[in-house]
JSON list of C-alpha atoms in Angstrom, two decimals:
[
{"chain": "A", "resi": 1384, "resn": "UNK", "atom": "CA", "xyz": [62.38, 7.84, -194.23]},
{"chain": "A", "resi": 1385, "resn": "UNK", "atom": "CA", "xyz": [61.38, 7.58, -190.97]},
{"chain": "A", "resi": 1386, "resn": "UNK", "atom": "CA", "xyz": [58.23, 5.67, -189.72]},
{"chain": "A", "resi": 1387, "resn": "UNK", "atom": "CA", "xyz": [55.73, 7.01, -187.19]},
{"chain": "A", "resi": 1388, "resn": "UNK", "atom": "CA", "xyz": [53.34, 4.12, -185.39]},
{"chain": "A", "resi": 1389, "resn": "UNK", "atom": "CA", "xyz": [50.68, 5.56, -183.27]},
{"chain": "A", "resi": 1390, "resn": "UNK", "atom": "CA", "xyz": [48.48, 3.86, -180.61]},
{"chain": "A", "resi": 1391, "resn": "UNK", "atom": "CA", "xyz": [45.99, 3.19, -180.49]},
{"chain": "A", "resi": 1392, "resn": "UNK", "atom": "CA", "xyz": [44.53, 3.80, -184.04]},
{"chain": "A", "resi": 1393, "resn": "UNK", "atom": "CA", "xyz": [40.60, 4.72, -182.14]},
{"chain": "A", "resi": 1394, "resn": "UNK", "atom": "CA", "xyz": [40.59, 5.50, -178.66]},
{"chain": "A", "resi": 1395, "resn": "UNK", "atom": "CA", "xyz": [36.69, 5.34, -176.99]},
{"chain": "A", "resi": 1396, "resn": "UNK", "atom": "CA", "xyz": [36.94, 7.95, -173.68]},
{"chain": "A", "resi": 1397, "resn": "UNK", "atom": "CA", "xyz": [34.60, 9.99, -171.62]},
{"chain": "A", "resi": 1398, "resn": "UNK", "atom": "CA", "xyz": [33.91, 13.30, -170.49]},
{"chain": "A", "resi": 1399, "resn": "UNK", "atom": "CA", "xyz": [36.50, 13.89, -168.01]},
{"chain": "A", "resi": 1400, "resn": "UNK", "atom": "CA", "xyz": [38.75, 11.51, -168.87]},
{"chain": "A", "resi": 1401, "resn": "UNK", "atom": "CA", "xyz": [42.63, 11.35, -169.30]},
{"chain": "A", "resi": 1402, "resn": "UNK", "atom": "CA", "xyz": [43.78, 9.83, -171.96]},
{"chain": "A", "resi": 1403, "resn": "UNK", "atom": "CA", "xyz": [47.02, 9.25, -173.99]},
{"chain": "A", "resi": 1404, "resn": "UNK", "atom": "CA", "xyz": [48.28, 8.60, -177.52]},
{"chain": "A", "resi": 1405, "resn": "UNK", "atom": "CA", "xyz": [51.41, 7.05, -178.30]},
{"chain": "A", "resi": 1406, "resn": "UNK", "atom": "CA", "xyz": [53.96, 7.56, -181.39]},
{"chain": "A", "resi": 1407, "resn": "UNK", "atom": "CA", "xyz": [56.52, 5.44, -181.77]},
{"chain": "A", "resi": 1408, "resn": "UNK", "atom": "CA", "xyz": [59.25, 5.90, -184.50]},
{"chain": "A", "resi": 1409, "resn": "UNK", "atom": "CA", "xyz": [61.39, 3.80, -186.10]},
{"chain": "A", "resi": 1410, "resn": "UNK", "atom": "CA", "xyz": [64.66, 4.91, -185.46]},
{"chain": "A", "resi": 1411, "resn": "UNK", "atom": "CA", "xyz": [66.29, 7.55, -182.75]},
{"chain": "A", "resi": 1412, "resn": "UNK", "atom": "CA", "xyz": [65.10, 11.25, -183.88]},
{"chain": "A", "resi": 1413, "resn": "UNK", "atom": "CA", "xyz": [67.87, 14.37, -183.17]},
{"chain": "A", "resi": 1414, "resn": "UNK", "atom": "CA", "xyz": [64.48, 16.30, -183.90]},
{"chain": "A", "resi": 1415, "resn": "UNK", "atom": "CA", "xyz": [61.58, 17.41, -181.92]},
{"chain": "A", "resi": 1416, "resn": "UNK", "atom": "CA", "xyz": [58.02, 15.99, -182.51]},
{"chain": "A", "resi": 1417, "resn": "UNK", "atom": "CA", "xyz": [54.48, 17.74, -183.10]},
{"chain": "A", "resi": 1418, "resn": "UNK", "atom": "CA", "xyz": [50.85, 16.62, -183.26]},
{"chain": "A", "resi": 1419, "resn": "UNK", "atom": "CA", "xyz": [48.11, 18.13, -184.61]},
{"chain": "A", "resi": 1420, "resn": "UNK", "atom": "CA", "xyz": [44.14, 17.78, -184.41]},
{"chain": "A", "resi": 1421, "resn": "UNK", "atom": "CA", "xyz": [41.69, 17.30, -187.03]},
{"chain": "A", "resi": 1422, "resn": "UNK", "atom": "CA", "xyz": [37.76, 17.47, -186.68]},
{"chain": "A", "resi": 1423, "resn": "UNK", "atom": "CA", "xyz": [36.02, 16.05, -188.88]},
{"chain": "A", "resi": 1424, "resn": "UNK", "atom": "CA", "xyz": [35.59, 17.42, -192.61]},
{"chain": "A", "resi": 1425, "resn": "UNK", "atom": "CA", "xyz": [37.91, 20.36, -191.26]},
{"chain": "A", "resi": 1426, "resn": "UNK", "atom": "CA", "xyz": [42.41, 21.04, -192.23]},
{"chain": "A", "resi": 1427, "resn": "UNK", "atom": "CA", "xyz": [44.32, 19.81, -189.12]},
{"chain": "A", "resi": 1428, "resn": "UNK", "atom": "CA", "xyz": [45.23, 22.27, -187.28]},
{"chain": "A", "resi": 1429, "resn": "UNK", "atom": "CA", "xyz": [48.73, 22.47, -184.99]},
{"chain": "A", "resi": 1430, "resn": "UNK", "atom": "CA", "xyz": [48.45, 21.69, -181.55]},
{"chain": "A", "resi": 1431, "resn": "UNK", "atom": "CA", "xyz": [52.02, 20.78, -179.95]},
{"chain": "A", "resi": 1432, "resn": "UNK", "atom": "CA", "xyz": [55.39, 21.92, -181.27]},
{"chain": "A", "resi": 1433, "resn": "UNK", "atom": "CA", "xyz": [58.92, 20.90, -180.54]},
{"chain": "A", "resi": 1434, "resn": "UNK", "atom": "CA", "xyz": [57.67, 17.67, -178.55]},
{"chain": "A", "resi": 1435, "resn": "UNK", "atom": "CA", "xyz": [55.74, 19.54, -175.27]},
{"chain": "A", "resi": 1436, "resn": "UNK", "atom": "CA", "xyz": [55.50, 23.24, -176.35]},
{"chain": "A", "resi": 1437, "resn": "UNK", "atom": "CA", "xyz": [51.57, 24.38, -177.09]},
{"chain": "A", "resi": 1438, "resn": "UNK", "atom": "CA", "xyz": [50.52, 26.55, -180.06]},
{"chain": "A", "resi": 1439, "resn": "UNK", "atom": "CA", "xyz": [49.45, 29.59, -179.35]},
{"chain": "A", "resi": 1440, "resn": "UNK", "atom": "CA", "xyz": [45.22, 29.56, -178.17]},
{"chain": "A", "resi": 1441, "resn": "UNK", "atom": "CA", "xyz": [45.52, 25.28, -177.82]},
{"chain": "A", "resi": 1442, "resn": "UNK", "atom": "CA", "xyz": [43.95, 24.41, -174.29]},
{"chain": "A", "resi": 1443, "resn": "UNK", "atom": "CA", "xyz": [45.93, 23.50, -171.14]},
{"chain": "A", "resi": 1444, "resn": "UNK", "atom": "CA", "xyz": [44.60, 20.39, -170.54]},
{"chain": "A", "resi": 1445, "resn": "UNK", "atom": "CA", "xyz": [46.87, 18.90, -173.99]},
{"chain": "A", "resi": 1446, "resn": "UNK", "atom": "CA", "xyz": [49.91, 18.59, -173.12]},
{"chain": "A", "resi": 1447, "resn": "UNK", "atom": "CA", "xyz": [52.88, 16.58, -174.98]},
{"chain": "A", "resi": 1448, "resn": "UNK", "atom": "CA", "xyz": [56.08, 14.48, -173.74]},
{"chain": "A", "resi": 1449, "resn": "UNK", "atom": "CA", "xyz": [58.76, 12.03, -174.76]},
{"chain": "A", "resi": 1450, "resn": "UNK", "atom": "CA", "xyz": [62.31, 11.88, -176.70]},
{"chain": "A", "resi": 1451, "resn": "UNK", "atom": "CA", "xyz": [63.92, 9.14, -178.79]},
{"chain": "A", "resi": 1452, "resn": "UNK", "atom": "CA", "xyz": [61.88, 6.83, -180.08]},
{"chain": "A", "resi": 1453, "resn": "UNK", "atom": "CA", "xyz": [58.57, 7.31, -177.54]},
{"chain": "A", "resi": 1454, "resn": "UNK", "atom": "CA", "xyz": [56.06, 10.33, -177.92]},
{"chain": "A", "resi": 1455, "resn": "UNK", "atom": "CA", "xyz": [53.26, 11.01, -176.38]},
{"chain": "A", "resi": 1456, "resn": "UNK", "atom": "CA", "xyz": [50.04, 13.31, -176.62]},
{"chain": "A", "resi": 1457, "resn": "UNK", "atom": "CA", "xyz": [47.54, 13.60, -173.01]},
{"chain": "A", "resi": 1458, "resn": "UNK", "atom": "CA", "xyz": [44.64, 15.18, -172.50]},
{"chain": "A", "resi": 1459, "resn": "UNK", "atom": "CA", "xyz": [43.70, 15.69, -169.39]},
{"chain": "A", "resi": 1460, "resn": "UNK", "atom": "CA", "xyz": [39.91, 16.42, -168.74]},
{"chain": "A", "resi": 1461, "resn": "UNK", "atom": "CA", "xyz": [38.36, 15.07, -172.16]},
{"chain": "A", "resi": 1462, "resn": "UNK", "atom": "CA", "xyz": [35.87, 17.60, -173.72]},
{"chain": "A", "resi": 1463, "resn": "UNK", "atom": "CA", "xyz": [32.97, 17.38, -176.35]},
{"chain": "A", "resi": 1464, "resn": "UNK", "atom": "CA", "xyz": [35.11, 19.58, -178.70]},
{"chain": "A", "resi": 1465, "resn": "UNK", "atom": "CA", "xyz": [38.62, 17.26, -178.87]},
{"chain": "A", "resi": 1466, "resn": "UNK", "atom": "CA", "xyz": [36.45, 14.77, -180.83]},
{"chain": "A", "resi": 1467, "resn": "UNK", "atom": "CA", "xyz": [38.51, 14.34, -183.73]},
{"chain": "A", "resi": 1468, "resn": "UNK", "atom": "CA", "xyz": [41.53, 12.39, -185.18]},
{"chain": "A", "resi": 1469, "resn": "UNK", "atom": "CA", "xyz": [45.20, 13.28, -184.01]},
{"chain": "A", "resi": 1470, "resn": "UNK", "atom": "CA", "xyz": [48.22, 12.76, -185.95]},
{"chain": "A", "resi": 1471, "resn": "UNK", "atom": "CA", "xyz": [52.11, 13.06, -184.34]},
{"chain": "A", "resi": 1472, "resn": "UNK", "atom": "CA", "xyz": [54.38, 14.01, -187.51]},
{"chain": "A", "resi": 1473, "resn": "UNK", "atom": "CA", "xyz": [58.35, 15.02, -187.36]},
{"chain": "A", "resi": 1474, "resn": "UNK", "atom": "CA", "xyz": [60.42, 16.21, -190.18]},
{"chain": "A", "resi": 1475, "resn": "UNK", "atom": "CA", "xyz": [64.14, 14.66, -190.55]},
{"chain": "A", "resi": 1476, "resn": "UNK", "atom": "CA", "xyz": [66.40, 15.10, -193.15]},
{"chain": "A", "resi": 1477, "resn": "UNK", "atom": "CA", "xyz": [64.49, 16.22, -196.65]},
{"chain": "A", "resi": 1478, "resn": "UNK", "atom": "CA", "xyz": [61.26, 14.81, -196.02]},
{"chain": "A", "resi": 1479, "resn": "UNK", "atom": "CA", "xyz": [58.16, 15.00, -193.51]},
{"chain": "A", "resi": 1480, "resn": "UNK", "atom": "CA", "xyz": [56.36, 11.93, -192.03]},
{"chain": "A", "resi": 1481, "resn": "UNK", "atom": "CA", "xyz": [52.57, 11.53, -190.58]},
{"chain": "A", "resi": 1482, "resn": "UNK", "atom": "CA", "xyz": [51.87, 8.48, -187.94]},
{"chain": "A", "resi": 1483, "resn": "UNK", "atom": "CA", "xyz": [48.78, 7.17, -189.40]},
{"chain": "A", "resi": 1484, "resn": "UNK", "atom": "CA", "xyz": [46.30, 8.79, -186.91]},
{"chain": "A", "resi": 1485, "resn": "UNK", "atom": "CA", "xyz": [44.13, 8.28, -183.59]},
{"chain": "A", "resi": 1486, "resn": "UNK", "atom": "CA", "xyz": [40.47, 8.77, -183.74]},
{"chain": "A", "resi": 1487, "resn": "UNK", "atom": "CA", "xyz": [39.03, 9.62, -180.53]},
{"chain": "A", "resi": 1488, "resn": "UNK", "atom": "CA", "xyz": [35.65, 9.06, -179.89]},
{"chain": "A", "resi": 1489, "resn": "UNK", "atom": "CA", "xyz": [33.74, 10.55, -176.74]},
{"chain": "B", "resi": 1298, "resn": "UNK", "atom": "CA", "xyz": [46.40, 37.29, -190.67]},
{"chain": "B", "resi": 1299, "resn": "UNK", "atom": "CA", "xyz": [48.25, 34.30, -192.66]},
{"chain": "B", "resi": 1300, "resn": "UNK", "atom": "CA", "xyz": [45.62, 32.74, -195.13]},
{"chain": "B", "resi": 1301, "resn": "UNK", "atom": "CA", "xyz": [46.02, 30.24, -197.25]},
{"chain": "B", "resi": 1302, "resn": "UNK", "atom": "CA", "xyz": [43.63, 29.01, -200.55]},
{"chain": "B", "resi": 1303, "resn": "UNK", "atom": "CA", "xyz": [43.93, 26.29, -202.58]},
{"chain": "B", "resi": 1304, "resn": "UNK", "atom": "CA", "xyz": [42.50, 25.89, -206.23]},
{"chain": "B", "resi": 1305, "resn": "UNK", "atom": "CA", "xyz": [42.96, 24.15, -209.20]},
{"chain": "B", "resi": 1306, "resn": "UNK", "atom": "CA", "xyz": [41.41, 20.56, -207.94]},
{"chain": "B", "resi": 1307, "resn": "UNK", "atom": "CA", "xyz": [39.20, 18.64, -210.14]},
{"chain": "B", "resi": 1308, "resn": "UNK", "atom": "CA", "xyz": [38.06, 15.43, -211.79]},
{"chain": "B", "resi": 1309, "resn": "UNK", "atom": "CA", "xyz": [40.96, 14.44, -213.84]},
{"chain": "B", "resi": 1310, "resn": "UNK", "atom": "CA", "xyz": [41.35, 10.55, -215.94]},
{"chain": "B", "resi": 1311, "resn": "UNK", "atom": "CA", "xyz": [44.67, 8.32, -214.97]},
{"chain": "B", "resi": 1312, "resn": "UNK", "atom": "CA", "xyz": [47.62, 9.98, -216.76]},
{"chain": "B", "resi": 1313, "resn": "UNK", "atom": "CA", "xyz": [46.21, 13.82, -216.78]},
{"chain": "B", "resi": 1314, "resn": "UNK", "atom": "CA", "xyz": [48.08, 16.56, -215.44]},
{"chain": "B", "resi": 1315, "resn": "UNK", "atom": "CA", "xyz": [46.28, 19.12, -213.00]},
{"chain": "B", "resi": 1316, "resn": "UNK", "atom": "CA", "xyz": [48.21, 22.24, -211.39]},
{"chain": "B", "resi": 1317, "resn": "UNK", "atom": "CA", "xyz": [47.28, 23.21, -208.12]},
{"chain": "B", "resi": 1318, "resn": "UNK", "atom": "CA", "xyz": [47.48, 26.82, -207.07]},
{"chain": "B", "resi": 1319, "resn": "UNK", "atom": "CA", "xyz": [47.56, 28.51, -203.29]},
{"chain": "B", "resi": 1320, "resn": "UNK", "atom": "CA", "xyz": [47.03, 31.95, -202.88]},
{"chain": "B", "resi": 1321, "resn": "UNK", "atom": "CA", "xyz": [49.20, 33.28, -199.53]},
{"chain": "B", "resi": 1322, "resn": "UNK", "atom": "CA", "xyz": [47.89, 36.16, -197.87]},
{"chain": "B", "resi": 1323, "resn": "UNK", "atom": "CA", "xyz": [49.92, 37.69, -194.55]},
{"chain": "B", "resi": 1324, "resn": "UNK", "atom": "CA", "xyz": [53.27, 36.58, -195.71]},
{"chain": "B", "resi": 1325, "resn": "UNK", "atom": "CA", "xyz": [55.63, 36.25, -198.75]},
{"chain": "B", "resi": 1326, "resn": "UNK", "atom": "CA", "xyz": [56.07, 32.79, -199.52]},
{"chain": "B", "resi": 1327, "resn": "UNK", "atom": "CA", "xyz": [59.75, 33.01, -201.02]},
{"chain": "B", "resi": 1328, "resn": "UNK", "atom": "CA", "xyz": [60.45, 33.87, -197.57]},
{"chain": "B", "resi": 1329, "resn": "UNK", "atom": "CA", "xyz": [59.17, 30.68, -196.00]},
{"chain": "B", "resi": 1330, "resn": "UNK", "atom": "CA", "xyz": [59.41, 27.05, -196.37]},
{"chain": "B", "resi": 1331, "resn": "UNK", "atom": "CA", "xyz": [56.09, 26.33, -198.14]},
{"chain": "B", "resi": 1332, "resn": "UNK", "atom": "CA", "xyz": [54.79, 22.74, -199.21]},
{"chain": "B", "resi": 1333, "resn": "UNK", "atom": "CA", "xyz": [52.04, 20.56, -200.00]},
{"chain": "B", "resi": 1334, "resn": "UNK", "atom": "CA", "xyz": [50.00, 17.71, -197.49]},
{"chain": "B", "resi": 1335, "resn": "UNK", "atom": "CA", "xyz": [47.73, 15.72, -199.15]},
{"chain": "B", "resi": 1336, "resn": "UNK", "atom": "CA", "xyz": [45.25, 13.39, -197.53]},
{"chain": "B", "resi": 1337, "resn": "UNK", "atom": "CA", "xyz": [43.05, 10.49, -199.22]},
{"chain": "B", "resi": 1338, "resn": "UNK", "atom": "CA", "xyz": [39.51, 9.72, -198.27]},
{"chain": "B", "resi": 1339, "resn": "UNK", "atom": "CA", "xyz": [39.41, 8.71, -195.15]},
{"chain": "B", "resi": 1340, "resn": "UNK", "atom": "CA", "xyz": [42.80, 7.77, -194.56]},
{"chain": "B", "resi": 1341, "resn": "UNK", "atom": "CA", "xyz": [45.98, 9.54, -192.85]},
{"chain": "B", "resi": 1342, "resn": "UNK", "atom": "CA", "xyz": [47.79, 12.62, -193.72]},
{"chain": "B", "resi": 1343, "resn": "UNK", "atom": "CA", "xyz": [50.70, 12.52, -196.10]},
{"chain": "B", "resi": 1344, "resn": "UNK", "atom": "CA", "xyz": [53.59, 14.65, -196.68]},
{"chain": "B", "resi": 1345, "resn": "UNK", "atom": "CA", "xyz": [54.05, 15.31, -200.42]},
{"chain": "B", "resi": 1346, "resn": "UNK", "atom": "CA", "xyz": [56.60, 18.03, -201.26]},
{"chain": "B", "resi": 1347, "resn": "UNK", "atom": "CA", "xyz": [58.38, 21.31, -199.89]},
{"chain": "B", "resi": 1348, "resn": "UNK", "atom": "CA", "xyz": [60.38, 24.28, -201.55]},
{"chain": "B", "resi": 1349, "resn": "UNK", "atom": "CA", "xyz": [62.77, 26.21, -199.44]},
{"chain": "B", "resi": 1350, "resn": "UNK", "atom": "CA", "xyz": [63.13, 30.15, -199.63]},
{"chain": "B", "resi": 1351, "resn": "UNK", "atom": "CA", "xyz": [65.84, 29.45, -201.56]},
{"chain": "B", "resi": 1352, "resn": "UNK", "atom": "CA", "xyz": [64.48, 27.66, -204.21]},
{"chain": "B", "resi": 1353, "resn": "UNK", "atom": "CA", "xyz": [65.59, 23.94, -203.29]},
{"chain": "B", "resi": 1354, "resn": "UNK", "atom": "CA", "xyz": [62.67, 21.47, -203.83]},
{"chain": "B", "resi": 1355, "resn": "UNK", "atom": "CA", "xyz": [62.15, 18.27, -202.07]},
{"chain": "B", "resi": 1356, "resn": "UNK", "atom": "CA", "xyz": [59.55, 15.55, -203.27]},
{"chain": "B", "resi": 1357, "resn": "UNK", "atom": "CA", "xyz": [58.08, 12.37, -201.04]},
{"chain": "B", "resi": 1358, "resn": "UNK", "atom": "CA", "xyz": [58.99, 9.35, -203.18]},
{"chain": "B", "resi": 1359, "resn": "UNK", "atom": "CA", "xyz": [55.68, 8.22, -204.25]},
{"chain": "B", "resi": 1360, "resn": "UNK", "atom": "CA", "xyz": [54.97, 12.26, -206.23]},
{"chain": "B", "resi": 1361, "resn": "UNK", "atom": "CA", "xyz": [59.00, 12.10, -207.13]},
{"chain": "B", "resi": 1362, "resn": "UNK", "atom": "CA", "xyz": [59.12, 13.02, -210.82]},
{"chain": "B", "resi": 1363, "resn": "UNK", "atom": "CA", "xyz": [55.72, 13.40, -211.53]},
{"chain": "B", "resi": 1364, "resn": "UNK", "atom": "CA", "xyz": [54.72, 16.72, -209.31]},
{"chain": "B", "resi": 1365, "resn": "UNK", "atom": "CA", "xyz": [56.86, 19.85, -209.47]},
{"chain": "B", "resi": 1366, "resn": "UNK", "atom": "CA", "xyz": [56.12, 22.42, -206.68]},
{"chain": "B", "resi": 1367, "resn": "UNK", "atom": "CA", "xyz": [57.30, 26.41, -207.44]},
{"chain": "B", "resi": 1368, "resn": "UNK", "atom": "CA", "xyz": [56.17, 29.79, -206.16]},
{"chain": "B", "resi": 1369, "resn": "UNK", "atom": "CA", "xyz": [55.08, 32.86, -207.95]},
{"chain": "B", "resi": 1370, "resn": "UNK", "atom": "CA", "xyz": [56.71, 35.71, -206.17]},
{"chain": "B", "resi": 1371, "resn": "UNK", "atom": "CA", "xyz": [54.60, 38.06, -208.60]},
{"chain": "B", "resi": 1372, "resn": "UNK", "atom": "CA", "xyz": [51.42, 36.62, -207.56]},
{"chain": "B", "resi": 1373, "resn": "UNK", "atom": "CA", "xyz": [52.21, 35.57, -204.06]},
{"chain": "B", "resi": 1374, "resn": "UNK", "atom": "CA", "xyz": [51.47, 31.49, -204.90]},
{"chain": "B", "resi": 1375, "resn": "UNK", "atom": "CA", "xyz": [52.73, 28.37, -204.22]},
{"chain": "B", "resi": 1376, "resn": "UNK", "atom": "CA", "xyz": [52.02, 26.12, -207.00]},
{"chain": "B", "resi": 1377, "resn": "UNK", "atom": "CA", "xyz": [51.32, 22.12, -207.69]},
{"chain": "B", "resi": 1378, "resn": "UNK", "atom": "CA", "xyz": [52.22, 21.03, -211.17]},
{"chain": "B", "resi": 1379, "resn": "UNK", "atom": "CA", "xyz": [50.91, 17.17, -210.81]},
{"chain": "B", "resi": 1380, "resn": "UNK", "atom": "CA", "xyz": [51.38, 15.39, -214.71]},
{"chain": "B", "resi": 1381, "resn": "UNK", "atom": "CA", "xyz": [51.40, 11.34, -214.98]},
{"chain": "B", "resi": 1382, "resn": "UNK", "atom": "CA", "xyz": [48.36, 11.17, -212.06]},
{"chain": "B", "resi": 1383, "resn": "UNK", "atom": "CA", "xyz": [47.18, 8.02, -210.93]},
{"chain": "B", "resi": 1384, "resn": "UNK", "atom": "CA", "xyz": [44.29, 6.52, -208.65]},
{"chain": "B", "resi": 1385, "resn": "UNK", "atom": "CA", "xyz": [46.00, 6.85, -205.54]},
{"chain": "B", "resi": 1386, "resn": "UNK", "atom": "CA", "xyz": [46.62, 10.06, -206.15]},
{"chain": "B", "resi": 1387, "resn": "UNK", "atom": "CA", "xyz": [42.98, 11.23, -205.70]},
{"chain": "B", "resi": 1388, "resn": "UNK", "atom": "CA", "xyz": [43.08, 13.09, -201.66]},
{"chain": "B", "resi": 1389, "resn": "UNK", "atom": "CA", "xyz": [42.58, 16.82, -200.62]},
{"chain": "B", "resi": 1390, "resn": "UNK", "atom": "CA", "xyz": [45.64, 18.50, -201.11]},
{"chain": "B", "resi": 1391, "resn": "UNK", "atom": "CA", "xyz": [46.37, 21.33, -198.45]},
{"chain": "B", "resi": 1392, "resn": "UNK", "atom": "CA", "xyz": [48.63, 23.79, -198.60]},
{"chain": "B", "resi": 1393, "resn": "UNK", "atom": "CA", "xyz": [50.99, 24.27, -195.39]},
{"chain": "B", "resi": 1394, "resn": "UNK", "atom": "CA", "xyz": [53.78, 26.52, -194.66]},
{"chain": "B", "resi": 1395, "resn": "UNK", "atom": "CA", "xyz": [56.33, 25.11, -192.34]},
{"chain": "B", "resi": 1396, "resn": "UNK", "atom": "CA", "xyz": [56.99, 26.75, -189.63]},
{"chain": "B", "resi": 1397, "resn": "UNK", "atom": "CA", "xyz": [60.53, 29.01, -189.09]},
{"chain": "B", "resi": 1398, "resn": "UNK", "atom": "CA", "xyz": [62.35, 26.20, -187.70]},
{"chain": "B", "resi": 1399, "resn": "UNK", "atom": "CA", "xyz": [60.69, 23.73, -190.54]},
{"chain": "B", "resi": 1400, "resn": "UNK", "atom": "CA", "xyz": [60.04, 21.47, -187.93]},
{"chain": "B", "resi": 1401, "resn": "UNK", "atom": "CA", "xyz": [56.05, 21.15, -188.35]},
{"chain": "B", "resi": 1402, "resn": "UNK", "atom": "CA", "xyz": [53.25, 22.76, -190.39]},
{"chain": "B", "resi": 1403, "resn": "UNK", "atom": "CA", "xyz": [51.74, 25.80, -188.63]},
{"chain": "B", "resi": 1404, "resn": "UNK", "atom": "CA", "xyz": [49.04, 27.38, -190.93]},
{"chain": "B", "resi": 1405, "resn": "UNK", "atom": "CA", "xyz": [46.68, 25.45, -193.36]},
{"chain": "B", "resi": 1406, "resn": "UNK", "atom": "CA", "xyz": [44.93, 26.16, -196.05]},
{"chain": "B", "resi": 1407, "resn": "UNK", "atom": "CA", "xyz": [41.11, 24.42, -196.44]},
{"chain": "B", "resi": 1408, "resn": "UNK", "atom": "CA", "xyz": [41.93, 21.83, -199.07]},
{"chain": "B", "resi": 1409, "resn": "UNK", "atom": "CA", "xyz": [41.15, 21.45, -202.52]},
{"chain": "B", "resi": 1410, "resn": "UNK", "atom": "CA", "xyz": [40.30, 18.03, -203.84]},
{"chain": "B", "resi": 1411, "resn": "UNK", "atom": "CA", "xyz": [41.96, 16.39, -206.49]},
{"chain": "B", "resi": 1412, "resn": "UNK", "atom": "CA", "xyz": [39.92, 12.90, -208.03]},
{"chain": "B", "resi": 1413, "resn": "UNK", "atom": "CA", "xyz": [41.87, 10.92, -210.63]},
{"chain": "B", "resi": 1414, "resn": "UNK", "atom": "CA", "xyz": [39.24, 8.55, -211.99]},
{"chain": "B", "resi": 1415, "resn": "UNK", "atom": "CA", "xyz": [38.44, 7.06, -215.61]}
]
C-alpha cells in the first residue's frame, strides 16, 4: 500500500494567514489526490478532489496543488471556522490510504 | 439529498462479533462504490473496506478475514459484519460512498462507535 506523510502534524496560524500542508507519498501515484476537513467531534467532510479541483460550496481561499510524490493543501486568508484537522488521502490499486492528519490551530 | 446512518455500534468484549448497518437515503447503493472509514480516538482516519456495484469486495489488511462488508438492495444498506474483534479495533466507523470515479469519499455518514473492551 501506499504511504501518505503529512507536514506538519499541528500547524499554529493566525487570522489572515496563509498557510500550507504538505503530503508526501511513498512512491509515484498515476492517481489524483484529495483532502478533506474535519472539525472537531464532527465526519470529515470533502474539500479538494482530483489534486486542485474544489467540492462543490468549499471556500475559495483552499486551494490544492502538486503531482508525483508532493501534494499540497493552502489556505489563503485563515478563518475562525477552518479550525480543524485535515487529512490528504488517495486511492491506488484495491485499497484507500489516509496521511495521518494536520491539526490547525488559530 | 444523499444521507447516510450508521447503527449497530456498541460495547462489545475481545473476540465478539458486532454488525454494523448504514441506511442510504438519495441513492441506491448497488449502484455505487460504498465502504467503510473507521477512525480511533483521537487518532487518524483509516480506510477499512469497499464493495463495488458489482459485488467485488476489498478489505485493508489489518480487518482482512475478520470483517465482511455486503449491501442489502431490499433495504437500501450497506452492512459491517465485524467477528474476531480486538482492542484496536474500538474507533467510529463511518460510512462513505466513493465518489463516481472512486477516487475519494464524497458523502459521510455521522459515525457510529464501536468499543471492544473486556
Amino acid at each position: 500500500d501506499i504511504q501518505l506523510r503529512q507536514v506538519p502534524s499541528t500547524l499554529s496560524a493566525s487570522l489572515g494567514d496563509r498557510v500550507t500542508i504538505t503530503c508526501r507519498t511513498s512512491q509515484s501515484v498515476p492517481t489524483w489526490v484529495a483532502w478533506y476537513q474535519q472539525k472537531p467531534g464532527k465526519a470529515p467532510s470533502l474539500l479538494i478532489y482530483k489534486t486542485s479541483t474544489l467540492e462543490g460550496g468549499v471556500p475559495s481561499r483552499f486551494s490544492g496543488s502538486g503531482s508525483d510524490t508532493y501534494f499540497t493543501l493552502t489556505i489563503n486568508g485563515l478563518q475562525t471556522d477552518d479550525l480543524g484537522t485535515y487529512y490528504c488521502q488517495l486511492c491506488s490499486g484495491q485499497s484507500c490510504s489516509f496521511g495521518q492528519g494536520t491539526k490547525l490551530e488559530i | 439529498e444523499v444521507q447516510l446512518v450508521e447503527s449497530g455500534g456498541g460495547l462489545i468484549q475481545p473476540g465478539g462479533s458486532l454488525r454494523l448497518s448504514c441506511a442510504v437515503s438519495g441513492l441506491i447503493v448497488n449502484r455505487y462504490y460504498m465502504a467503510w472509514v473507521r477512525q480511533a480516538p483521537g487518532k487518524g482516519l483509516e480506510w477499512v473496506s469497499v464493495i463495488y456495484a458489482g459485488g467485488d469486495a476489498h478489505y485493508a489488511q489489518s480487518v482482512r478475514g475478520r470483517f465482511t462488508i455486503s449491501t442489502d438492495a431490499l433495504k437500501n444498506t450497506v452492512n459491517l459484519q465485524m467477528d474476531s474483534l480486538r482492542a484496536e479495533d474500538t474507533a467510529i466507523y463511518y460510512c462513505v460512498r466513493q465518489s463516481l470515479d472512486a477516487i475519494c469519499f464524497d458523502h459521510w455518514g455521522q459515525g457510529t462507535l464501536v468499543s471492544v473492551s473486556s
